[in-house]
XYZ file of C-alpha atoms in Angstrom:
600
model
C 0.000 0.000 0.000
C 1.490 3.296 -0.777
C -0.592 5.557 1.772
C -3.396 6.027 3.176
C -5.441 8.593 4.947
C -8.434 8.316 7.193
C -10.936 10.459 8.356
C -14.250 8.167 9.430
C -12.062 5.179 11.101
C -15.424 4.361 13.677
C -17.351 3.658 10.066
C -14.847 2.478 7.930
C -12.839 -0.338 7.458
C -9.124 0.220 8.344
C -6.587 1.289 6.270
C -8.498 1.255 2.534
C -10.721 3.892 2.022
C -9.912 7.959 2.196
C -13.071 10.027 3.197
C -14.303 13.408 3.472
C -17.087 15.055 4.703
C -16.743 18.571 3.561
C -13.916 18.719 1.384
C -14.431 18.787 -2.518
C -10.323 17.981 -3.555
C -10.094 14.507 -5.006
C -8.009 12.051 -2.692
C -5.836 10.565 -5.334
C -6.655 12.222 -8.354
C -3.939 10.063 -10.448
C -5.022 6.455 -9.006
C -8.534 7.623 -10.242
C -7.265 8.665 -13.557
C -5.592 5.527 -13.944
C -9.007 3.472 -13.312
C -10.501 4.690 -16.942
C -11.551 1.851 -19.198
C -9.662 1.941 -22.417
C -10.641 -0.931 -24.863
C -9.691 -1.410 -28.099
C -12.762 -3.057 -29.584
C -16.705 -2.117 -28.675
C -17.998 -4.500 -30.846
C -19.905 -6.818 -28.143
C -22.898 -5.163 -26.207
C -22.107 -7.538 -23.265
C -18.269 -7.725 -23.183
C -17.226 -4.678 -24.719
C -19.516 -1.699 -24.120
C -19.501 1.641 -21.997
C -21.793 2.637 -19.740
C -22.896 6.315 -19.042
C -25.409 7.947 -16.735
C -26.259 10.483 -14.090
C -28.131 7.705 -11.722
C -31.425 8.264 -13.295
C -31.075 8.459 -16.987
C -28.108 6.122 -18.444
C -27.123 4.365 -21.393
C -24.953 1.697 -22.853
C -22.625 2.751 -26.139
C -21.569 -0.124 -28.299
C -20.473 -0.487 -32.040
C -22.516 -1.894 -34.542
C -22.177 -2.708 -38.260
C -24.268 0.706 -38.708
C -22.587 2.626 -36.405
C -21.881 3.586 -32.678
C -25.097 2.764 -30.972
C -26.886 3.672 -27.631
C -29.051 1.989 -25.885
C -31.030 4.797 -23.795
C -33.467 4.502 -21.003
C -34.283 6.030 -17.929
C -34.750 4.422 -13.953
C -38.684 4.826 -13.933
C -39.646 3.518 -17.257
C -40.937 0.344 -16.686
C -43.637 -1.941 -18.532
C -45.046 -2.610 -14.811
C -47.975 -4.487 -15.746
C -48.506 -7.636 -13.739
C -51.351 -10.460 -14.845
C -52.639 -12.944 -11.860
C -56.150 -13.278 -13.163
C -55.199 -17.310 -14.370
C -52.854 -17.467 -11.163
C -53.905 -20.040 -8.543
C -54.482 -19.516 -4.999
C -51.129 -18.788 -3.210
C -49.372 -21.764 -1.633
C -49.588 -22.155 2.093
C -46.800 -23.026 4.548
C -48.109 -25.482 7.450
C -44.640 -24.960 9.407
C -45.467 -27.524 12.412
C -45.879 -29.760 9.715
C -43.169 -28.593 7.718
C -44.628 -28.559 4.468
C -46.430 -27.013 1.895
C -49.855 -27.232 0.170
C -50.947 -26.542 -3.024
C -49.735 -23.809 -5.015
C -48.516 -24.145 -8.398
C -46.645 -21.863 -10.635
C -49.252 -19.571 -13.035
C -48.918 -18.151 -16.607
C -48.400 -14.559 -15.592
C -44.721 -15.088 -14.874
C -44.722 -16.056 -18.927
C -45.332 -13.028 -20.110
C -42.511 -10.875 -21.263
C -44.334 -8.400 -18.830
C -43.491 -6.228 -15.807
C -39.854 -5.169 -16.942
C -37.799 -2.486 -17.431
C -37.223 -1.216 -20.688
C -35.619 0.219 -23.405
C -36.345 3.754 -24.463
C -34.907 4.467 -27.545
C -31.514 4.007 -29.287
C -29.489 6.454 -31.021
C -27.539 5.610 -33.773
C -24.584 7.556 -34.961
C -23.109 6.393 -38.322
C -24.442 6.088 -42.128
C -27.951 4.232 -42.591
C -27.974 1.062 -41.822
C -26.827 -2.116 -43.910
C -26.808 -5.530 -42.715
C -23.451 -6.915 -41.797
C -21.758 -9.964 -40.335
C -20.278 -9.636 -37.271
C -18.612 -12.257 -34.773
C -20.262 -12.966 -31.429
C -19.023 -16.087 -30.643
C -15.011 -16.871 -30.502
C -14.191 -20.234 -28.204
C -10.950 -21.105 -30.362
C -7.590 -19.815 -30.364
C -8.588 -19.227 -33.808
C -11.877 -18.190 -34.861
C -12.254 -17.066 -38.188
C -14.288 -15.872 -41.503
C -13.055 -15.866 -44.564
C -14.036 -16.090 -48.291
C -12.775 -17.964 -51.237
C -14.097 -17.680 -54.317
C -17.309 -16.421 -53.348
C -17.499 -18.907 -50.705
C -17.594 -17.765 -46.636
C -15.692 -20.317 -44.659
C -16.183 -20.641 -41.079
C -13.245 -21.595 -39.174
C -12.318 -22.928 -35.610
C -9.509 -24.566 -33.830
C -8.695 -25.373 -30.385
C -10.105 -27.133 -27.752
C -12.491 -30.466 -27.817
C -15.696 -28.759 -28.457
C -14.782 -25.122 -29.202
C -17.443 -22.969 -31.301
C -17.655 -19.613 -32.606
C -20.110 -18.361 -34.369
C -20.706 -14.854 -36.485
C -24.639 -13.527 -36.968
C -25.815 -11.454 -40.343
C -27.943 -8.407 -39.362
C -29.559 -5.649 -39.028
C -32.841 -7.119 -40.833
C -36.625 -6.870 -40.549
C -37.932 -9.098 -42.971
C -41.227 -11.318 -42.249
C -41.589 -15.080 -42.775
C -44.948 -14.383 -43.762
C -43.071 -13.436 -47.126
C -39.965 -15.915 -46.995
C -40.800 -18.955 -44.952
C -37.768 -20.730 -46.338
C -34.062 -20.311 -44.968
C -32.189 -22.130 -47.406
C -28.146 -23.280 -46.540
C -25.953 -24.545 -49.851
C -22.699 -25.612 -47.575
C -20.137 -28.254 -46.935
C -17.577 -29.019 -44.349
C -14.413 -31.027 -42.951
C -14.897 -34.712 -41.304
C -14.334 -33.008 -37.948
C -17.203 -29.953 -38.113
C -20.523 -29.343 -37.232
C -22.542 -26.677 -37.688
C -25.804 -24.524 -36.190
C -28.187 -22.010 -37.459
C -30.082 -19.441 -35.209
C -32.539 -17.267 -36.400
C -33.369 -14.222 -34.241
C -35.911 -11.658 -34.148
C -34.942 -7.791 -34.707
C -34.933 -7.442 -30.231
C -32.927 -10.569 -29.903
C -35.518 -13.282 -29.552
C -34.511 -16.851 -31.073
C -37.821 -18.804 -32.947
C -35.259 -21.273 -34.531
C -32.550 -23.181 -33.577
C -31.830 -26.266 -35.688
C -29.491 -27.793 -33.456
C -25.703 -29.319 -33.880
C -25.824 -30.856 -36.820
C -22.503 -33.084 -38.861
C -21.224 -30.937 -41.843
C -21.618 -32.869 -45.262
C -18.913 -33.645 -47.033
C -19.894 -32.510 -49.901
C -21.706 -29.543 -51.250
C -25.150 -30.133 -50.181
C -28.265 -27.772 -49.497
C -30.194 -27.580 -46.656
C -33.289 -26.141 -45.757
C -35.642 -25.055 -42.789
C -39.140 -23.825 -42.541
C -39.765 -20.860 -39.768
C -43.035 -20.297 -38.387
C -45.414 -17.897 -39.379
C -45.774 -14.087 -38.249
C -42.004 -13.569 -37.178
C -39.545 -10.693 -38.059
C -36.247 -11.772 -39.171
C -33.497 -9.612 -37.432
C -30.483 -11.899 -37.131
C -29.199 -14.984 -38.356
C -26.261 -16.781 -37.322
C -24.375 -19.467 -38.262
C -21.930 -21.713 -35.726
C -18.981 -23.877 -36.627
C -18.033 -26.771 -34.233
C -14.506 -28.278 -33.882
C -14.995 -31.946 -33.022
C -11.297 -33.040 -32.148
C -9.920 -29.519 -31.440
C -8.023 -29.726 -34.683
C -9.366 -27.112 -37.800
C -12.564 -27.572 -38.909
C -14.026 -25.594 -41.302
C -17.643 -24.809 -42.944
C -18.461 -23.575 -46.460
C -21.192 -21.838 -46.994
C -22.008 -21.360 -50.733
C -25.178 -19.701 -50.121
C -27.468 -18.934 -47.235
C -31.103 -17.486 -48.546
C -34.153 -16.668 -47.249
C -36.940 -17.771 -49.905
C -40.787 -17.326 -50.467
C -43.309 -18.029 -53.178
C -42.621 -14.337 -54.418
C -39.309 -14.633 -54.436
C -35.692 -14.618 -52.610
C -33.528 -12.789 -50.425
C -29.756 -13.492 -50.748
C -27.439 -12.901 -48.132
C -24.211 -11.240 -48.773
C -21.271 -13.539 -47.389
C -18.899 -10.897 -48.279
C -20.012 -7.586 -45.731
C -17.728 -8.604 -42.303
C -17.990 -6.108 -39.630
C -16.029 -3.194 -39.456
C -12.243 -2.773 -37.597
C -12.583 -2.752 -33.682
C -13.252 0.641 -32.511
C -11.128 2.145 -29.683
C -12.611 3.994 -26.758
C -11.555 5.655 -23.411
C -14.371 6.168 -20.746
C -13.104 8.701 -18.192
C -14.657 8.146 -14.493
C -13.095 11.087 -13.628
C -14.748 13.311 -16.080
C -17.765 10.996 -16.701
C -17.688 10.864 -20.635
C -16.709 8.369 -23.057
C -14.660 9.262 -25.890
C -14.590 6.947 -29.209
C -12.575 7.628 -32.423
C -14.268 6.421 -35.057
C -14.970 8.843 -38.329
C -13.673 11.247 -35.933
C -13.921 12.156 -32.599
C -17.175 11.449 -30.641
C -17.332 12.806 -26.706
C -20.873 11.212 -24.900
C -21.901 11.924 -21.416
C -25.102 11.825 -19.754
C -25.360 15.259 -18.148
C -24.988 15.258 -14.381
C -26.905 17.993 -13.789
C -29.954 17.431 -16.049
C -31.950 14.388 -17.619
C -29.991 15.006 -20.781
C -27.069 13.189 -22.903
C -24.753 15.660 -24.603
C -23.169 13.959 -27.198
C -20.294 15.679 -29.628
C -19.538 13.743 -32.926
C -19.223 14.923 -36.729
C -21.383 11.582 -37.374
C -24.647 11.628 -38.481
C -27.369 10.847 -35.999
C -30.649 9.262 -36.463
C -33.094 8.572 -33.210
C -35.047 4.866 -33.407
C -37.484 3.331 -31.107
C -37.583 0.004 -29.307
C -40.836 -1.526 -30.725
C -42.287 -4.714 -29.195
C -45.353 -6.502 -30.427
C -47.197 -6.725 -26.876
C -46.958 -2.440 -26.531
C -48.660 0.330 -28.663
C -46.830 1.283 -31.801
C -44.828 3.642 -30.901
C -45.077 7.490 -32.169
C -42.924 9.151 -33.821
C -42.862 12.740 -35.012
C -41.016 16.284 -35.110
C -41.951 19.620 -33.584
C -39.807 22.544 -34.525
C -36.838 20.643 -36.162
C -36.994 18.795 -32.435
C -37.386 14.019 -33.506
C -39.494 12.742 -30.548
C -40.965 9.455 -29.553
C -43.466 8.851 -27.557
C -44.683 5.057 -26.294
C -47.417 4.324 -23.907
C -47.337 1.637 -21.417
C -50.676 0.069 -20.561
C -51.700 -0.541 -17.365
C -53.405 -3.215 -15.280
C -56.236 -3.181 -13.016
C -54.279 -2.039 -10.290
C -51.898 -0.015 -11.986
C -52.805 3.017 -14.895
C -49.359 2.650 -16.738
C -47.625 5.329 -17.970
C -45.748 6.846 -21.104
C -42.278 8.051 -21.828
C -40.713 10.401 -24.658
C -37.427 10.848 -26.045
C -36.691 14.031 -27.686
C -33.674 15.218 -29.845
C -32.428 18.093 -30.522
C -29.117 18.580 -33.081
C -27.100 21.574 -34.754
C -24.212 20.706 -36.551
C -21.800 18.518 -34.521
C -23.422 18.450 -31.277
C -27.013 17.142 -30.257
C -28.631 16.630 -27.111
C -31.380 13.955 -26.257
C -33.465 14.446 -23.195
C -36.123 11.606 -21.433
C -38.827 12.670 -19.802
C -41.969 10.391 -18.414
C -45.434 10.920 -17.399
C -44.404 10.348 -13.932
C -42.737 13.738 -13.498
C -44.841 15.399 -16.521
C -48.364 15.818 -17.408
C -47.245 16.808 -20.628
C -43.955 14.904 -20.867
C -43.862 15.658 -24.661
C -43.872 18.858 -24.280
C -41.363 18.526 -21.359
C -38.789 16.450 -23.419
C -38.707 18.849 -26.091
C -38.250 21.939 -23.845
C -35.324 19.911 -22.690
C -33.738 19.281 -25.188
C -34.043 22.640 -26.873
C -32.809 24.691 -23.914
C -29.932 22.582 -23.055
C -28.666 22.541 -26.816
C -28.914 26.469 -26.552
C -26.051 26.737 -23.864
C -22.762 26.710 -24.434
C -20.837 23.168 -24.163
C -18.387 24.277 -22.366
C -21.079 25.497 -19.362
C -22.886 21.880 -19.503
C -19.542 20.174 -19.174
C -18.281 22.718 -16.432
C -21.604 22.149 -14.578
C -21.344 18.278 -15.385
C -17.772 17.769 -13.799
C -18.289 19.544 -10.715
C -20.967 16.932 -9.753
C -18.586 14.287 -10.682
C -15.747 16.139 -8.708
C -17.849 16.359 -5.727
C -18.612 12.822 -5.823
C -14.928 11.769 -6.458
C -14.174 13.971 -3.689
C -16.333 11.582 -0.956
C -13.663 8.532 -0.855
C -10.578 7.429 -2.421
C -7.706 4.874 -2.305
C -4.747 4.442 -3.514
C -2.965 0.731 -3.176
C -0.143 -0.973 -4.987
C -2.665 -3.848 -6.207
C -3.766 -2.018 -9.017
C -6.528 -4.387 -9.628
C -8.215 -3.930 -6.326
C -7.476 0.062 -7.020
C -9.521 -0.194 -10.389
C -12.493 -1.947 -9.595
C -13.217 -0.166 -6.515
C -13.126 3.208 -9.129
C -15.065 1.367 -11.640
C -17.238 -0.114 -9.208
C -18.402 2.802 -7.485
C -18.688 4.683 -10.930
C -21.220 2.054 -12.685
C -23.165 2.373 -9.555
C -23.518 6.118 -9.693
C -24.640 5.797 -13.818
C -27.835 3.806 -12.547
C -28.572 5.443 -8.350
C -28.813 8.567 -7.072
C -31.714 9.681 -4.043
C -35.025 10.131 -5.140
C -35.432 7.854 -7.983
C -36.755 4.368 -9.493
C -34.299 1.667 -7.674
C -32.243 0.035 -10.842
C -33.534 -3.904 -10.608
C -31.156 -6.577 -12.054
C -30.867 -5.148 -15.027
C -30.915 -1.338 -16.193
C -33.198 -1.778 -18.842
C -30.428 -1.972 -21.007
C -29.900 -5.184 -22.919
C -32.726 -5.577 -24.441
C -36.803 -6.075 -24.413
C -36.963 -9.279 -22.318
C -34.226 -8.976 -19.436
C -33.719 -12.247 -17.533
C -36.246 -12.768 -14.318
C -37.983 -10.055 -15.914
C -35.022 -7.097 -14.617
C -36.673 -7.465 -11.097
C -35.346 -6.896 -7.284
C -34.354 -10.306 -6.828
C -34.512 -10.594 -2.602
C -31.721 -13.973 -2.456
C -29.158 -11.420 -2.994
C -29.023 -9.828 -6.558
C -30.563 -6.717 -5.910
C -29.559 -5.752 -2.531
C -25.725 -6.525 -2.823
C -24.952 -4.484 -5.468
C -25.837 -1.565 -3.347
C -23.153 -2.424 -0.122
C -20.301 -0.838 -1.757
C -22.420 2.310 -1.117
C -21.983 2.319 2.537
C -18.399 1.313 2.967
C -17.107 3.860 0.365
C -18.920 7.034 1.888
C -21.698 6.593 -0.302
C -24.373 6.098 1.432
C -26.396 8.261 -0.919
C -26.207 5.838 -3.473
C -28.315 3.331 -1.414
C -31.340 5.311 -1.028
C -33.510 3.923 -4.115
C -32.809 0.202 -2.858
C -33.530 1.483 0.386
C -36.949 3.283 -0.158
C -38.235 0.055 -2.064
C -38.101 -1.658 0.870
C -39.693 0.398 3.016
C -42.425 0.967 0.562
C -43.237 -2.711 -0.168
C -43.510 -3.919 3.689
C -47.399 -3.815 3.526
C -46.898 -6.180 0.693
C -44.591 -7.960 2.941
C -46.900 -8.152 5.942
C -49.388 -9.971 3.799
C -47.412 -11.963 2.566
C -46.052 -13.660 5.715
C -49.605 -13.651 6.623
C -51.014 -15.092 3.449
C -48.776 -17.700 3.139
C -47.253 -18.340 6.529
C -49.866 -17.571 8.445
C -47.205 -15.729 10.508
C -47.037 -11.875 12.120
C -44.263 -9.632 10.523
C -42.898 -9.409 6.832
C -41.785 -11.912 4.526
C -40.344 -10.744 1.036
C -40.974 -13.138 -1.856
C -37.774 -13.652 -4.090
C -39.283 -11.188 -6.992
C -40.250 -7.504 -6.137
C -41.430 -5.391 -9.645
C -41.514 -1.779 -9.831
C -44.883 0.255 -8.439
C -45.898 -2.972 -6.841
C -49.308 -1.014 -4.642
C -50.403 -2.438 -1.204
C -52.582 -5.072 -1.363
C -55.821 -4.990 0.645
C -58.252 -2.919 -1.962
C -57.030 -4.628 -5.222
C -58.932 -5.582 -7.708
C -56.325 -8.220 -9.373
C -56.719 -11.677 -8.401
C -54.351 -12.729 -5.239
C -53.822 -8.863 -5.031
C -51.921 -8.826 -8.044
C -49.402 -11.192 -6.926
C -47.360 -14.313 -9.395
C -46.638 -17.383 -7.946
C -42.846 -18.290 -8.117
C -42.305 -21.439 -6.514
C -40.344 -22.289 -4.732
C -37.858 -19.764 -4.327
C -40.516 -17.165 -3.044
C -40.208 -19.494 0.156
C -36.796 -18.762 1.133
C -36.721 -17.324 4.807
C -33.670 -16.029 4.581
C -34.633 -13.843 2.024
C -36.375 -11.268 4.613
C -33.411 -10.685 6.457
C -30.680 -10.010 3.781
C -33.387 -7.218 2.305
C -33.671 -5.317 5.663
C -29.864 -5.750 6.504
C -29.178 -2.758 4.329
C -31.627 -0.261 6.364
C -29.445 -1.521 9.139
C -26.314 -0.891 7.159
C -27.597 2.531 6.510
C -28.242 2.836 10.092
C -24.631 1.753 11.292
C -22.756 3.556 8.955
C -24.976 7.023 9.498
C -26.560 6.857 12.913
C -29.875 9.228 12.491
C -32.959 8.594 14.443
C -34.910 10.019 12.130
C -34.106 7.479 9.658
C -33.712 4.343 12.400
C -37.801 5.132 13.544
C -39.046 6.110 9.757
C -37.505 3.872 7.862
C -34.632 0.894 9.579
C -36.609 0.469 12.814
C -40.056 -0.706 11.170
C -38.279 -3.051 8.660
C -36.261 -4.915 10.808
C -38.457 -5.161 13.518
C -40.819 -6.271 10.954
C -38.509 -9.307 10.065
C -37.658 -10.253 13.332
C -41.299 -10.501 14.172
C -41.708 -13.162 11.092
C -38.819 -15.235 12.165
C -39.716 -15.272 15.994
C -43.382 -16.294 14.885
C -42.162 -18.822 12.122
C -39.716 -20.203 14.990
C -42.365 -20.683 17.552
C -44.561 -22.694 15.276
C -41.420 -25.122 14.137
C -41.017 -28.061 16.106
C -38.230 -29.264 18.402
C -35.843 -31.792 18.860
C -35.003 -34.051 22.243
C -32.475 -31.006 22.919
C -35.138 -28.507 22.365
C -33.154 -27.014 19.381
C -35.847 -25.349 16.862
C -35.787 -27.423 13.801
C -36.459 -24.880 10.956
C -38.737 -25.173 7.906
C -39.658 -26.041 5.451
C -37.813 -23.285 3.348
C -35.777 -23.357 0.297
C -32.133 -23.288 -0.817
C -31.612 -19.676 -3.305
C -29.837 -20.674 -5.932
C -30.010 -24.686 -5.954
């Protein structure tokens, strides 16, 4: 360790962490510097990409055959709809018995429905034209190449080793080519695998591993009905480890009017480099020139500098209203509406942009802090692209500075050193008091996040924030924080509903905007059955441990009687009441249950 400093030694743990109260100098203002993320490739929206945001507004920026893309959406926008009305009654817990009765899982879990999601992405780069692009590289070597007219597929390495490369952007319906047609061949030692994806990621086929022929053969599979083609992708398979190769000849999409022929010879463009700055809080990417994004600190606004051409596009999804699109004083907006339930009245988001020669500015507003968020976003956007850069970045940077100013450290593991920078600066893109808690994911990846982008209670949701409280922070928690508090009545019936027990129980899934239950008009009070993890008691007590946290790490007794105090005494209630119905052994040990494992 090369020094340290300390200032809160009663809250902190020794010997890391530098902290200040009051003043706004950075602690190590080289060790910081030091943490940015420089990549030389942003070609992978899971591996590769940046993330930007001011805590309520935030983004991901990726390349893609187009262009540099991002993915924008904001904290509160959420598709919150929940449907119990085919859900069966809610299982109950006979604890003496140690057991549980009835209960089933029900089809409102099925639906791609509540989730965060998507508002828009912004596109930076010429129109676009479909491209193939590697996503898949197991082997030491992993490649596409063409002879003659003819794409080979390569892979070598281990036993088993696949890559695979996908063709795309496209948004062409089976309705009109039904057909995918593959002319190919291969060596002894390959297989191969077709996917084909839906423009938002979804796979309807998947033909399985499948021996390469020999010889030039043709191959052909039928998709089903009423899809949009976005992707395909082909795999290659190394069966020994040793080269194997496919050749594809020819890979077309065919219908009784016709054919669509995919070009084998469009690969994806050279890796782009990039340089996201903590520090500073904006990513810088050199491609066609230099392009500087942040998402403004100060204001629900991304600034982005870039001689590129810019074009805004929605998110679409089948289950929503189309979304609208239009322009309003040389200001592109979209607007999308979220239904509601019975319980809930949805909402609607827009996304405005506003653009004069190399610099734009795109603004998210939602009916949650508008009545006329239209109007709102457009206002934003405008008035921001009015001032002077140089004042937004000024203004942006001193919040950042402040921040940085909180904690620092500055050790000879320069690991360790980086991720605590990087760490605490991808949780301040997606929390900041006062707004929507970010759930498992940030609405980022796509239209269906896995588990549906909720608060998962067995630890995902909850752990990400404990960094906050540690690293003087403790700001950063207060989203997580406030979702707890504001789902105990849900809690309370819970425990009651299904344990028959006093206190609060938290089921393993918590959605956004989840009302109390007691006047509902949903069936089970609007509440999906997920067995069996909802029946985890441990659950209960790793959500309210961070009120505690908060507690510890802050002493206020404001705070410990409005919002730790009620939580945790809430919790202990449950487990004292589940404990005095369990049964005991000879020794009069309590033998708890029944309850479930987390993550077995």
């Amino acid at each position: 360790m090369k020094r340290t400093m300390l200032t809160l030694a009663a809250l902190l743990p020794a010997s890391l962490i530098v902290s200040y109260t009051l003043a706004e100098t950075l602690p190590f203002p080289a060790a910081l510097d030091a943490a940015a993320i420089r990549q030389e490739r942003l070609d992978d929206l899971l591996e590769n990409s940046l993330i930007l945001g001011n805590g309520d507004i935030n983004a991901l920026l990726f390349a893609t055959p187009e262009g540099l893309t991002l993915n924008l959406t904001k904290n509160d926008v959420w598709d919150a709809r929940v449907d119990s009305s085919a859900e069966p009654p809610l299982l109950k817990v006979d604890i003496g018995a140690r057991k549980w009765e009835g209960g089933a899982h029900g089809p409102g879990y099925r639906h791609p429905y509540p989730c965060p999601r998507i508002c828009a992405r912004l596109v930076l780069g010429d129109a676009q034209r479909p491209i193939w692009k590697t996503i898949r590289g197991e082997g030491r070597v992993n490649e596409w190449t063409n002879r003659d007219s003819v794409a080979v597929m390569a892979v070598e390495g281990k036993e088993g080793a696949s890559n695979g490369f996908a063709y795309g952007p496209l948004d062409v319906s089976t309705d009109r080519y039904p057909t995918l047609r593959l002319k190919l061949s291969g060596t002894g030692n390959a297989r191969f695998f077709v996917d084909v994806m839906t423009p938002d990621g979804s796979c309807f086929l998947s033909s399985r591993w499948i021996d390469s022929p020999r010889t030039t053969v043709e191959r052909t599979f039928a998709l089903p009905a009423g899809k949009q083609v976005g992707q395909i992708v082909l795999y290659t398979w190394t069966v020994d480890g040793k080269r194997a190769e496919n050749r594809f000849h020819e890979v077309t999409l065919e219908g009784p009017r016709g054919e669509l022929a995919v070009d084998l010879k469009q690969l994806s463009p050279p890796p782009t480099a990039s340089v996201l700055d903590l520090r500073r809080a904006v990513a810088k990417v050199d491609q066609g020139g230099e392009t500087l994004v942040r998402a403004l600190a100060q204001r629900n606004v991304f600034l982005i500098q870039s001689p590129l051409p810019a074009r805004l596009e929605p998110v679409s999804a089948t289950y929503l209203p189309a979304v609208e699109r239009g322009e309003t004083d040389g200001v592109a907006w979209l607007r999308q509406q979220l239904p509601g339930d019975l319980d809930w009245p949805g909402m609607s988001f827009v996304v405005a942009r506003a653009a004069e020669e190399d610099r734009q500015t795109v603004a998210i507003v939602t009916s949650l802090e508008s009545q006329d968020p239209l109007a709102a976003a457009i206002d934003l956007a405008r008035t921001t692209l009015a001032q002077p850069a140089a004042q937004l970045i000024a203004e942006h940077e001193s919040v950042w500075g402040r921040f940085w100013s909180a904690s620092g450290i500055d050790i000879s593991d320069e690991f360790l050193r980086n991720t605590f920078y990087r760490s605490l600066y991808f949780l301040r893109c997606v929390s900041k008091p006062g707004v929507q808690a970010a759930g498992l994911y940030a609405g980022l990846i796509n239209s269906t996040p896995a588990w549906h982008g909720d608060y998962h209670s067995n630890y995902n949701s909850w752990q990400a924030f404990w960094p906050a409280y540690v690293c003087n922070h403790i700001e950063l928690a207060e989203p997580f924080e406030r979702l707890v508090s504001e789902y105990l009545p849900r809690a309370r019936w819970f425990a009651r509903q299904t344990y028959d027990c006093s206190g609060a129980h938290f089921p393993i899934s918590l959605f956004a905007y989840e009302p109390a239950p007691g006047k509902l008009r949903s069936n089970n009070q609007r509440t999906l059955n997920l067995l069996p993890y909802s029946y985890t008691i441990g659950q209960t007590g790793w959500m309210v441990q961070n009120l505690w946290l908060h507690y510890q790490y802050q002493p206020d007794r404001a705070y410990l009687e409005r919002i730790a105090y009620p939580a945790v005494r809430d919790a202990a209630v449950f487990y004292a009441d589940f404990m005095d119905k369990c049964p005991t052994n000879a020794t009069g040990r309590v033998i708890l249950g029944p309850s479930y494992s987390p993550e077995h």
